């Protein structure tokens, strides 16, 4: 390690510090920065030339001066120590303890950037996870190893929904649930507190590793945080064989921090000022989830994305949707009607559902029931729109049945208690109650056998 | 040139862009960078400096480390053993990398794409004699690469000349010579079963030819409504989740191409695994063999280095051209060309080039056109006709089709399958929007359909599209003033359009019967729905109330027909059609009787 410190800072701006007259410093290496009050900060080399180095300073560049700032190049990449002792602990964005307990000591150290999983080392995720939430399990089922974000808006109950998933998620064929890696980026103290209390009261705290960067913590640290958290998740999943559920909130804060730094760096902006590499950058995070051949553990990822002005075409949800394997979309309209969880099923999607449900996984009618419910609800929404124009009294009898169905769907299928843990069979039976509002021969997406077996005949 | 001058020194590392002081470096040349020997390519020269884009993460590289110029452009290995494989964006064999290096992709590891240990049974071309003048791309003989694909060994670029010796039939490994040639410069060189080709140089052919037959994909909305010719270019734009990948995988699975090259360019790892795990278990619908035997994957997933993403498209194209040159109809699917364009953008941004639209460099349109231009049906050098059909997915930000990549692509391609979020959200799959899509080849395709299936094809297709466009108009009226404002005939049009949508256009990739429809089945389904429409319309004219028709149970049967009968059961569909005609006749009779008694 080079013990030499450099006092040759030439510029500081927006979390970036440039230093010249440096030796050949490796790209990506860790840096220690000492300010005029002798306080230490951490940094990473993000551009390196023969005589000048650009450093992103995780604690930010506030209060630095150019004269008395000392920089030491640590000659090692950004790594964290890993051990089973991680569980139950709270860390900051670069893996330093935040809970007044000693740092993790271990000979297992990993580069936080990880490296890409070889596609031929993966296995396709197909094991159903029961979350106990009908709109997810029934229509947008989550499977082990999937990356499924929650698209929300400010003020919507995404935290409560995610906390409910954390409490209830379980695998069908295995005892024991998930280990949780919780990554909070730029969240309010109240939100962080909410999760911590929820983990405590449900008794899972010992199975959780928390990485927390609050809204008033330095934004640059948010850039490292998801990588650090995923490095821990990979260790728990692929070294220690656990099933790990990674919850990240809020990707929007992460992307904004990225924009801040990239702007300071002078990168060419693409949409809304976000850098052109936002897609690749997010993919580096999201693609770390999955299943690997011959490994028992898995990483399932549930990031929260609050859509700026509820706009799903905003670059952050948009690029997220292009990378993840579906999305759970929350609706302000349902929330205003007091429906919890306000999951809007039509724009929601789970792309991996098809291989995780059905005869051997949930129940044989599941795929067709989902498709039928979906089709009816889509039609019902059209009729709702029509009814709002011409009035419900003008509608035909069939159309009025659709309206009744839509109301029952929102009120009974979508709505459920925060502690209500519905089994998949309960969810499917509930679905059949709703389907039975229609004559059997109009249910073209389910099979004759399904109808004979599951349809409630008394309601015909 | 001395060895010394082929070396450079790292000056700067800026993400994937590394600047070297490297006098004498050549544009496009491959470089090994630093102590880790990362692979890169020279993309700009300025004075003594060479700007290199690295195909691997540059983390840990240090200014002052050395780089070595390899004096050759990015090339691929072409020879037997490609099919069934999965390669990364610079053609490293991913399966072998997994065996050698484990779950994650290591840096600086170089493995040859083709297995040197395997032996292939070579049968020399009987037409060739000593003294034959060989030109690049001429066949030397064949090996059986898979059960169904006969691999023609072609003359390598630097091996044209006079044939001196050709090995007898027998088993050879890739490095074993199978002959000798005297090249025009007088040198005597060995012939082998494989050769290298620089990926950015299109392979030569005799002449271009025009497309004559549609690529049959088994997907009704594509084949029947917006056909794509073998050897032409198509695009599938759509917002996330609209079904681009599903559609491309369906095409990969069911199309009547000889060889399918699937390039996962900046998309999900799991989607490639899906193909890798599923295809070997599936049957090639045309030969009955494993589907994987005709398939080859090139994978640069979204978390793999962005520069190799740009290369992956060219790697795929070169492989496609190579099989085309053996006389095959090759289909290349690229998912997604937007990620390729973004890779270009990223590199140009780091080079400080002037962005023109949404950060993209000015050369976006010309590069895109050059990529698509490598598709085509050609007369090959020595193996008759071959074709490369190129279908690119496009992922417009926010689903906005006016963005640069979609807009430029639209000008280049001939078939445009526009996916719509509204249709996908309504569960209408494939979500190909019949208003925004087009095919410039309907007329050529019609020739094929009229010859092979039914002379009524083009007319039926047009009536269906006309009905759908009236449906759009009528729906607007309904949404303003309600259905009561419509006449019986108009309401029947709405109902019939719904039949076309559900019974013909919608096609579930997940349904084991419906996921493929032969041209004959496609035509019959269309015919059934249009016949119902027409017969119903006639009855309405005679005064039968539309409500009576809506109650007919045959409507549900027609909707289910696609799942009820497979492509092998077209006789059942014909019976169904006849039955329906009779049922309508029945209704007519009953109604006239009823009219008479009440009169
Ligand atoms: N033909 C189809 N039949 C049934 N379901 C389909 C079909 N096409 C698409 N889907 C549904 O839509 C989902 C999304 O499709 P797909 O992954 O192909 O979207 P995409 O356009 O490639 O999205 P992205 O741009 O994010 O990659 C699928 O997981 C499936 O649920
Ligand atoms: Mg896709």
PDB file of C-alpha atoms in Angstrom, chain A residues 109-316:
ATOM      1  CA  UNK A 109     -13.537  -9.765   1.124  1.00  0.00           C
ATOM      2  CA  UNK A 110     -15.275  -9.024  -2.158  1.00  0.00           C
ATOM      3  CA  UNK A 111     -15.248  -6.255  -4.681  1.00  0.00           C
ATOM      4  CA  UNK A 112     -18.587  -4.490  -4.397  1.00  0.00           C
ATOM      5  CA  UNK A 113     -18.981  -4.242  -8.160  1.00  0.00           C
ATOM      6  CA  UNK A 114     -19.189  -7.996  -8.440  1.00  0.00           C
ATOM      7  CA  UNK A 115     -18.878  -9.421 -11.921  1.00  0.00           C
ATOM      8  CA  UNK A 116     -21.445 -10.491 -14.456  1.00  0.00           C
ATOM      9  CA  UNK A 117     -23.021 -13.896 -14.024  1.00  0.00           C
ATOM     10  CA  UNK A 118     -22.296 -16.063 -17.023  1.00  0.00           C
ATOM     11  CA  UNK A 119     -25.715 -16.637 -18.657  1.00  0.00           C
ATOM     12  CA  UNK A 120     -24.920 -20.298 -19.053  1.00  0.00           C
ATOM     13  CA  UNK A 121     -24.320 -20.536 -15.303  1.00  0.00           C
ATOM     14  CA  UNK A 122     -27.862 -19.417 -14.565  1.00  0.00           C
ATOM     15  CA  UNK A 123     -30.911 -21.551 -14.190  1.00  0.00           C
ATOM     16  CA  UNK A 124     -34.304 -20.225 -15.060  1.00  0.00           C
ATOM     17  CA  UNK A 125     -36.233 -19.069 -11.990  1.00  0.00           C
ATOM     18  CA  UNK A 126     -39.410 -21.092 -11.621  1.00  0.00           C
ATOM     19  CA  UNK A 127     -40.219 -21.692  -7.950  1.00  0.00           C
ATOM     20  CA  UNK A 128     -43.345 -19.937  -6.792  1.00  0.00           C
ATOM     21  CA  UNK A 129     -43.093 -17.639  -3.779  1.00  0.00           C
ATOM     22  CA  UNK A 130     -46.332 -17.165  -1.896  1.00  0.00           C
ATOM     23  CA  UNK A 131     -46.607 -13.591  -0.680  1.00  0.00           C
ATOM     24  CA  UNK A 132     -50.133 -14.003   0.628  1.00  0.00           C
ATOM     25  CA  UNK A 133     -51.253 -11.046  -1.465  1.00  0.00           C
ATOM     26  CA  UNK A 134     -53.887 -11.990  -4.041  1.00  0.00           C
ATOM     27  CA  UNK A 135     -53.000  -9.448  -6.711  1.00  0.00           C
ATOM     28  CA  UNK A 136     -49.414 -10.664  -6.634  1.00  0.00           C
ATOM     29  CA  UNK A 137     -49.825 -14.405  -6.144  1.00  0.00           C
ATOM     30  CA  UNK A 138     -52.885 -14.759  -8.332  1.00  0.00           C
ATOM     31  CA  UNK A 139     -52.093 -12.440 -11.200  1.00  0.00           C
ATOM     32  CA  UNK A 140     -48.433 -11.407 -10.976  1.00  0.00           C
ATOM     33  CA  UNK A 141     -46.749 -14.253  -9.194  1.00  0.00           C
ATOM     34  CA  UNK A 142     -43.235 -13.762  -7.912  1.00  0.00           C
ATOM     35  CA  UNK A 143     -40.703 -16.559  -8.288  1.00  0.00           C
ATOM     36  CA  UNK A 144     -37.442 -17.262  -6.538  1.00  0.00           C
ATOM     37  CA  UNK A 145     -34.635 -15.355  -8.237  1.00  0.00           C
ATOM     38  CA  UNK A 146     -36.878 -12.832  -9.951  1.00  0.00           C
ATOM     39  CA  UNK A 147     -36.398  -9.075 -10.004  1.00  0.00           C
ATOM     40  CA  UNK A 148     -39.804  -7.531  -9.589  1.00  0.00           C
ATOM     41  CA  UNK A 149     -40.009  -3.830  -8.739  1.00  0.00           C
ATOM     42  CA  UNK A 150     -42.872  -1.925  -7.163  1.00  0.00           C
ATOM     43  CA  UNK A 151     -43.753   1.151  -9.214  1.00  0.00           C
ATOM     44  CA  UNK A 152     -45.290   3.619  -6.866  1.00  0.00           C
ATOM     45  CA  UNK A 153     -45.855   7.317  -6.338  1.00  0.00           C
ATOM     46  CA  UNK A 154     -45.048   9.585  -3.485  1.00  0.00           C
ATOM     47  CA  UNK A 155     -47.427   9.054  -0.611  1.00  0.00           C
ATOM     48  CA  UNK A 156     -48.626   5.644  -1.785  1.00  0.00           C
ATOM     49  CA  UNK A 157     -48.260   2.731   0.627  1.00  0.00           C
ATOM     50  CA  UNK A 158     -45.376   0.959  -1.118  1.00  0.00           C
ATOM     51  CA  UNK A 159     -43.475   0.630   2.145  1.00  0.00           C
ATOM     52  CA  UNK A 160     -46.396  -1.107   3.812  1.00  0.00           C
ATOM     53  CA  UNK A 161     -46.796  -3.424   0.845  1.00  0.00           C
ATOM     54  CA  UNK A 162     -43.120  -4.325   0.733  1.00  0.00           C
ATOM     55  CA  UNK A 163     -43.075  -4.863   4.501  1.00  0.00           C
ATOM     56  CA  UNK A 164     -46.060  -7.177   4.132  1.00  0.00           C
ATOM     57  CA  UNK A 165     -44.249  -9.135   1.435  1.00  0.00           C
ATOM     58  CA  UNK A 166     -41.215  -9.408   3.708  1.00  0.00           C
ATOM     59  CA  UNK A 167     -43.365 -10.719   6.557  1.00  0.00           C
ATOM     60  CA  UNK A 168     -45.381 -13.170   4.527  1.00  0.00           C
ATOM     61  CA  UNK A 169     -43.161 -14.380   1.691  1.00  0.00           C
ATOM     62  CA  UNK A 170     -42.543 -18.072   1.808  1.00  0.00           C
ATOM     63  CA  UNK A 171     -41.555 -20.876  -0.461  1.00  0.00           C
ATOM     64  CA  UNK A 172     -44.004 -23.664  -1.057  1.00  0.00           C
ATOM     65  CA  UNK A 173     -41.655 -26.580  -0.725  1.00  0.00           C
ATOM     66  CA  UNK A 174     -39.243 -25.484   1.935  1.00  0.00           C
ATOM     67  CA  UNK A 175     -39.211 -24.745   5.597  1.00  0.00           C
ATOM     68  CA  UNK A 176     -37.738 -21.466   6.641  1.00  0.00           C
ATOM     69  CA  UNK A 177     -38.226 -18.249   4.808  1.00  0.00           C
ATOM     70  CA  UNK A 178     -35.894 -15.731   3.386  1.00  0.00           C
ATOM     71  CA  UNK A 179     -32.992 -13.779   4.682  1.00  0.00           C
ATOM     72  CA  UNK A 180     -33.601 -10.127   4.002  1.00  0.00           C
ATOM     73  CA  UNK A 181     -31.105  -7.626   2.708  1.00  0.00           C
ATOM     74  CA  UNK A 182     -32.604  -4.199   3.106  1.00  0.00           C
ATOM     75  CA  UNK A 183     -31.100  -1.356   1.109  1.00  0.00           C
ATOM     76  CA  UNK A 184     -32.404   2.119   1.840  1.00  0.00           C
ATOM     77  CA  UNK A 185     -31.226   4.976  -0.337  1.00  0.00           C
ATOM     78  CA  UNK A 186     -32.133   8.515   0.498  1.00  0.00           C
ATOM     79  CA  UNK A 187     -35.218   7.534   2.480  1.00  0.00           C
ATOM     80  CA  UNK A 188     -36.640   9.600   5.295  1.00  0.00           C
ATOM     81  CA  UNK A 189     -35.839   8.747   8.850  1.00  0.00           C
ATOM     82  CA  UNK A 190     -39.494   7.872   9.383  1.00  0.00           C
ATOM     83  CA  UNK A 191     -39.479   5.338   6.546  1.00  0.00           C
ATOM     84  CA  UNK A 192     -36.283   3.691   7.745  1.00  0.00           C
ATOM     85  CA  UNK A 193     -37.754   3.565  11.218  1.00  0.00           C
ATOM     86  CA  UNK A 194     -40.957   2.012   9.895  1.00  0.00           C
ATOM     87  CA  UNK A 195     -39.059  -0.892   8.390  1.00  0.00           C
ATOM     88  CA  UNK A 196     -36.861  -1.385  11.401  1.00  0.00           C
ATOM     89  CA  UNK A 197     -39.882  -1.547  13.682  1.00  0.00           C
ATOM     90  CA  UNK A 198     -41.682  -3.866  11.337  1.00  0.00           C
ATOM     91  CA  UNK A 199     -38.704  -6.224  11.223  1.00  0.00           C
ATOM     92  CA  UNK A 200     -38.448  -6.065  14.999  1.00  0.00           C
ATOM     93  CA  UNK A 201     -42.107  -6.660  15.733  1.00  0.00           C
ATOM     94  CA  UNK A 202     -42.324  -9.567  13.322  1.00  0.00           C
ATOM     95  CA  UNK A 203     -39.236 -11.056  14.900  1.00  0.00           C
ATOM     96  CA  UNK A 204     -37.175 -11.242  11.708  1.00  0.00           C
ATOM     97  CA  UNK A 205     -34.571  -8.645  12.664  1.00  0.00           C
ATOM     98  CA  UNK A 206     -31.957 -11.347  13.245  1.00  0.00           C
ATOM     99  CA  UNK A 207     -32.425 -12.407   9.618  1.00  0.00           C
ATOM    100  CA  UNK A 208     -31.985  -8.941   8.190  1.00  0.00           C
ATOM    101  CA  UNK A 209     -28.939  -7.009   7.062  1.00  0.00           C
ATOM    102  CA  UNK A 210     -29.654  -3.316   6.677  1.00  0.00           C
ATOM    103  CA  UNK A 211     -27.785  -0.809   4.549  1.00  0.00           C
ATOM    104  CA  UNK A 212     -29.106   2.628   5.236  1.00  0.00           C
ATOM    105  CA  UNK A 213     -28.482   5.977   3.659  1.00  0.00           C
ATOM    106  CA  UNK A 214     -30.982   8.546   4.841  1.00  0.00           C
ATOM    107  CA  UNK A 215     -32.302  11.532   2.978  1.00  0.00           C
ATOM    108  CA  UNK A 216     -29.841  13.808   4.758  1.00  0.00           C
ATOM    109  CA  UNK A 217     -26.886  11.463   4.282  1.00  0.00           C
ATOM    110  CA  UNK A 218     -24.485  12.217   1.442  1.00  0.00           C
ATOM    111  CA  UNK A 219     -25.995  11.358  -1.944  1.00  0.00           C
ATOM    112  CA  UNK A 220     -22.768  10.043  -3.478  1.00  0.00           C
ATOM    113  CA  UNK A 221     -22.826   7.219  -0.959  1.00  0.00           C
ATOM    114  CA  UNK A 222     -26.075   6.070  -2.590  1.00  0.00           C
ATOM    115  CA  UNK A 223     -24.092   5.072  -5.643  1.00  0.00           C
ATOM    116  CA  UNK A 224     -22.169   2.464  -3.683  1.00  0.00           C
ATOM    117  CA  UNK A 225     -25.007   1.317  -1.461  1.00  0.00           C
ATOM    118  CA  UNK A 226     -26.908  -1.077  -3.732  1.00  0.00           C
ATOM    119  CA  UNK A 227     -23.636  -2.642  -4.850  1.00  0.00           C
ATOM    120  CA  UNK A 228     -22.519  -3.143  -1.280  1.00  0.00           C
ATOM    121  CA  UNK A 229     -25.904  -4.609  -0.341  1.00  0.00           C
ATOM    122  CA  UNK A 230     -25.890  -6.973  -3.303  1.00  0.00           C
ATOM    123  CA  UNK A 231     -22.375  -8.105  -2.508  1.00  0.00           C
ATOM    124  CA  UNK A 232     -23.674  -9.137   0.902  1.00  0.00           C
ATOM    125  CA  UNK A 233     -26.707 -10.780  -0.707  1.00  0.00           C
ATOM    126  CA  UNK A 234     -24.510 -12.754  -3.112  1.00  0.00           C
ATOM    127  CA  UNK A 235     -22.438 -13.966  -0.210  1.00  0.00           C
ATOM    128  CA  UNK A 236     -25.482 -15.087   1.751  1.00  0.00           C
ATOM    129  CA  UNK A 237     -27.088 -16.719  -1.273  1.00  0.00           C
ATOM    130  CA  UNK A 238     -24.241 -18.310  -3.138  1.00  0.00           C
ATOM    131  CA  UNK A 239     -21.661 -18.910  -0.404  1.00  0.00           C
ATOM    132  CA  UNK A 240     -24.018 -19.743   2.444  1.00  0.00           C
ATOM    133  CA  UNK A 241     -26.922 -21.215   0.420  1.00  0.00           C
ATOM    134  CA  UNK A 242     -29.716 -19.016   1.729  1.00  0.00           C
ATOM    135  CA  UNK A 243     -32.678 -17.704  -0.184  1.00  0.00           C
ATOM    136  CA  UNK A 244     -32.269 -13.974   0.001  1.00  0.00           C
ATOM    137  CA  UNK A 245     -34.899 -11.340  -0.623  1.00  0.00           C
ATOM    138  CA  UNK A 246     -33.350  -7.966  -1.358  1.00  0.00           C
ATOM    139  CA  UNK A 247     -35.593  -4.958  -0.813  1.00  0.00           C
ATOM    140  CA  UNK A 248     -34.351  -1.679  -2.234  1.00  0.00           C
ATOM    141  CA  UNK A 249     -35.939   1.639  -1.641  1.00  0.00           C
ATOM    142  CA  UNK A 250     -35.852   4.013  -3.391  1.00  0.00           C
ATOM    143  CA  UNK A 251     -34.256   3.581  -6.821  1.00  0.00           C
ATOM    144  CA  UNK A 252     -35.409   7.059  -7.774  1.00  0.00           C
ATOM    145  CA  UNK A 253     -33.109   8.552  -5.139  1.00  0.00           C
ATOM    146  CA  UNK A 254     -30.285   6.397  -6.431  1.00  0.00           C
ATOM    147  CA  UNK A 255     -30.783   7.559 -10.009  1.00  0.00           C
ATOM    148  CA  UNK A 256     -30.956  11.176  -8.928  1.00  0.00           C
ATOM    149  CA  UNK A 257     -27.626  10.812  -7.157  1.00  0.00           C
ATOM    150  CA  UNK A 258     -26.207   9.289 -10.307  1.00  0.00           C
ATOM    151  CA  UNK A 259     -27.465  12.250 -12.315  1.00  0.00           C
ATOM    152  CA  UNK A 260     -25.879  14.630  -9.858  1.00  0.00           C
ATOM    153  CA  UNK A 261     -22.476  13.036 -10.145  1.00  0.00           C
ATOM    154  CA  UNK A 262     -22.634  12.499 -13.892  1.00  0.00           C
ATOM    155  CA  UNK A 263     -23.565  16.127 -14.421  1.00  0.00           C
ATOM    156  CA  UNK A 264     -20.632  17.219 -12.304  1.00  0.00           C
ATOM    157  CA  UNK A 265     -18.420  14.928 -14.364  1.00  0.00           C
ATOM    158  CA  UNK A 266     -19.655  16.553 -17.553  1.00  0.00           C
ATOM    159  CA  UNK A 267     -21.154  13.414 -19.091  1.00  0.00           C
ATOM    160  CA  UNK A 268     -23.403  13.897 -22.111  1.00  0.00           C
ATOM    161  CA  UNK A 269     -26.962  13.817 -20.779  1.00  0.00           C
ATOM    162  CA  UNK A 270     -29.724  11.885 -22.525  1.00  0.00           C
ATOM    163  CA  UNK A 271     -33.338  12.095 -21.320  1.00  0.00           C
ATOM    164  CA  UNK A 272     -34.238  14.502 -18.530  1.00  0.00           C
ATOM    165  CA  UNK A 273     -30.562  15.050 -17.779  1.00  0.00           C
ATOM    166  CA  UNK A 274     -29.922  11.450 -16.768  1.00  0.00           C
ATOM    167  CA  UNK A 275     -26.756  10.010 -18.231  1.00  0.00           C
ATOM    168  CA  UNK A 276     -26.985   7.740 -21.253  1.00  0.00           C
ATOM    169  CA  UNK A 277     -25.565   4.895 -19.201  1.00  0.00           C
ATOM    170  CA  UNK A 278     -28.394   4.923 -16.646  1.00  0.00           C
ATOM    171  CA  UNK A 279     -29.757   1.756 -18.272  1.00  0.00           C
ATOM    172  CA  UNK A 280     -26.467  -0.137 -17.990  1.00  0.00           C
ATOM    173  CA  UNK A 281     -25.891   1.187 -14.523  1.00  0.00           C
ATOM    174  CA  UNK A 282     -29.277   0.008 -13.280  1.00  0.00           C
ATOM    175  CA  UNK A 283     -28.791  -3.301 -15.070  1.00  0.00           C
ATOM    176  CA  UNK A 284     -25.531  -3.856 -13.199  1.00  0.00           C
ATOM    177  CA  UNK A 285     -27.627  -3.724 -10.057  1.00  0.00           C
ATOM    178  CA  UNK A 286     -30.778  -5.562 -11.073  1.00  0.00           C
ATOM    179  CA  UNK A 287     -29.059  -8.361 -12.978  1.00  0.00           C
ATOM    180  CA  UNK A 288     -27.241  -9.495  -9.856  1.00  0.00           C
ATOM    181  CA  UNK A 289     -30.399 -11.285  -8.817  1.00  0.00           C
ATOM    182  CA  UNK A 290     -31.185 -14.779  -9.988  1.00  0.00           C
ATOM    183  CA  UNK A 291     -30.597 -18.465  -9.619  1.00  0.00           C
ATOM    184  CA  UNK A 292     -27.321 -20.171 -10.367  1.00  0.00           C
ATOM    185  CA  UNK A 293     -26.884 -23.764 -11.435  1.00  0.00           C
ATOM    186  CA  UNK A 294     -26.033 -26.213  -8.679  1.00  0.00           C
ATOM    187  CA  UNK A 295     -26.371 -23.551  -6.014  1.00  0.00           C
ATOM    188  CA  UNK A 296     -29.040 -23.861  -3.439  1.00  0.00           C
ATOM    189  CA  UNK A 297     -29.437 -20.185  -2.624  1.00  0.00           C
ATOM    190  CA  UNK A 298     -31.072 -17.460  -4.677  1.00  0.00           C
ATOM    191  CA  UNK A 299     -31.431 -13.697  -4.840  1.00  0.00           C
ATOM    192  CA  UNK A 300     -34.904 -12.296  -5.331  1.00  0.00           C
ATOM    193  CA  UNK A 301     -34.989  -8.564  -5.798  1.00  0.00           C
ATOM    194  CA  UNK A 302     -37.819  -6.196  -5.015  1.00  0.00           C
ATOM    195  CA  UNK A 303     -36.843  -2.588  -5.658  1.00  0.00           C
ATOM    196  CA  UNK A 304     -39.217   0.297  -5.012  1.00  0.00           C
ATOM    197  CA  UNK A 305     -39.354   2.977  -7.675  1.00  0.00           C
ATOM    198  CA  UNK A 306     -41.435   6.049  -6.932  1.00  0.00           C
ATOM    199  CA  UNK A 307     -42.426   7.458 -10.276  1.00  0.00           C
ATOM    200  CA  UNK A 308     -41.825  11.216 -10.440  1.00  0.00           C
ATOM    201  CA  UNK A 309     -45.283  12.797 -10.960  1.00  0.00           C
ATOM    202  CA  UNK A 310     -46.730   9.281 -11.263  1.00  0.00           C
ATOM    203  CA  UNK A 311     -45.294   9.130 -14.766  1.00  0.00           C
ATOM    204  CA  UNK A 312     -44.487   5.568 -15.821  1.00  0.00           C
ATOM    205  CA  UNK A 313     -42.643   6.853 -18.891  1.00  0.00           C
ATOM    206  CA  UNK A 314     -40.168   8.808 -16.747  1.00  0.00           C
ATOM    207  CA  UNK A 315     -36.651   7.436 -17.444  1.00  0.00           C
ATOM    208  CA  UNK A 316     -36.268   5.794 -14.037  1.00  0.00           C
TER     209      UNK A 316
END
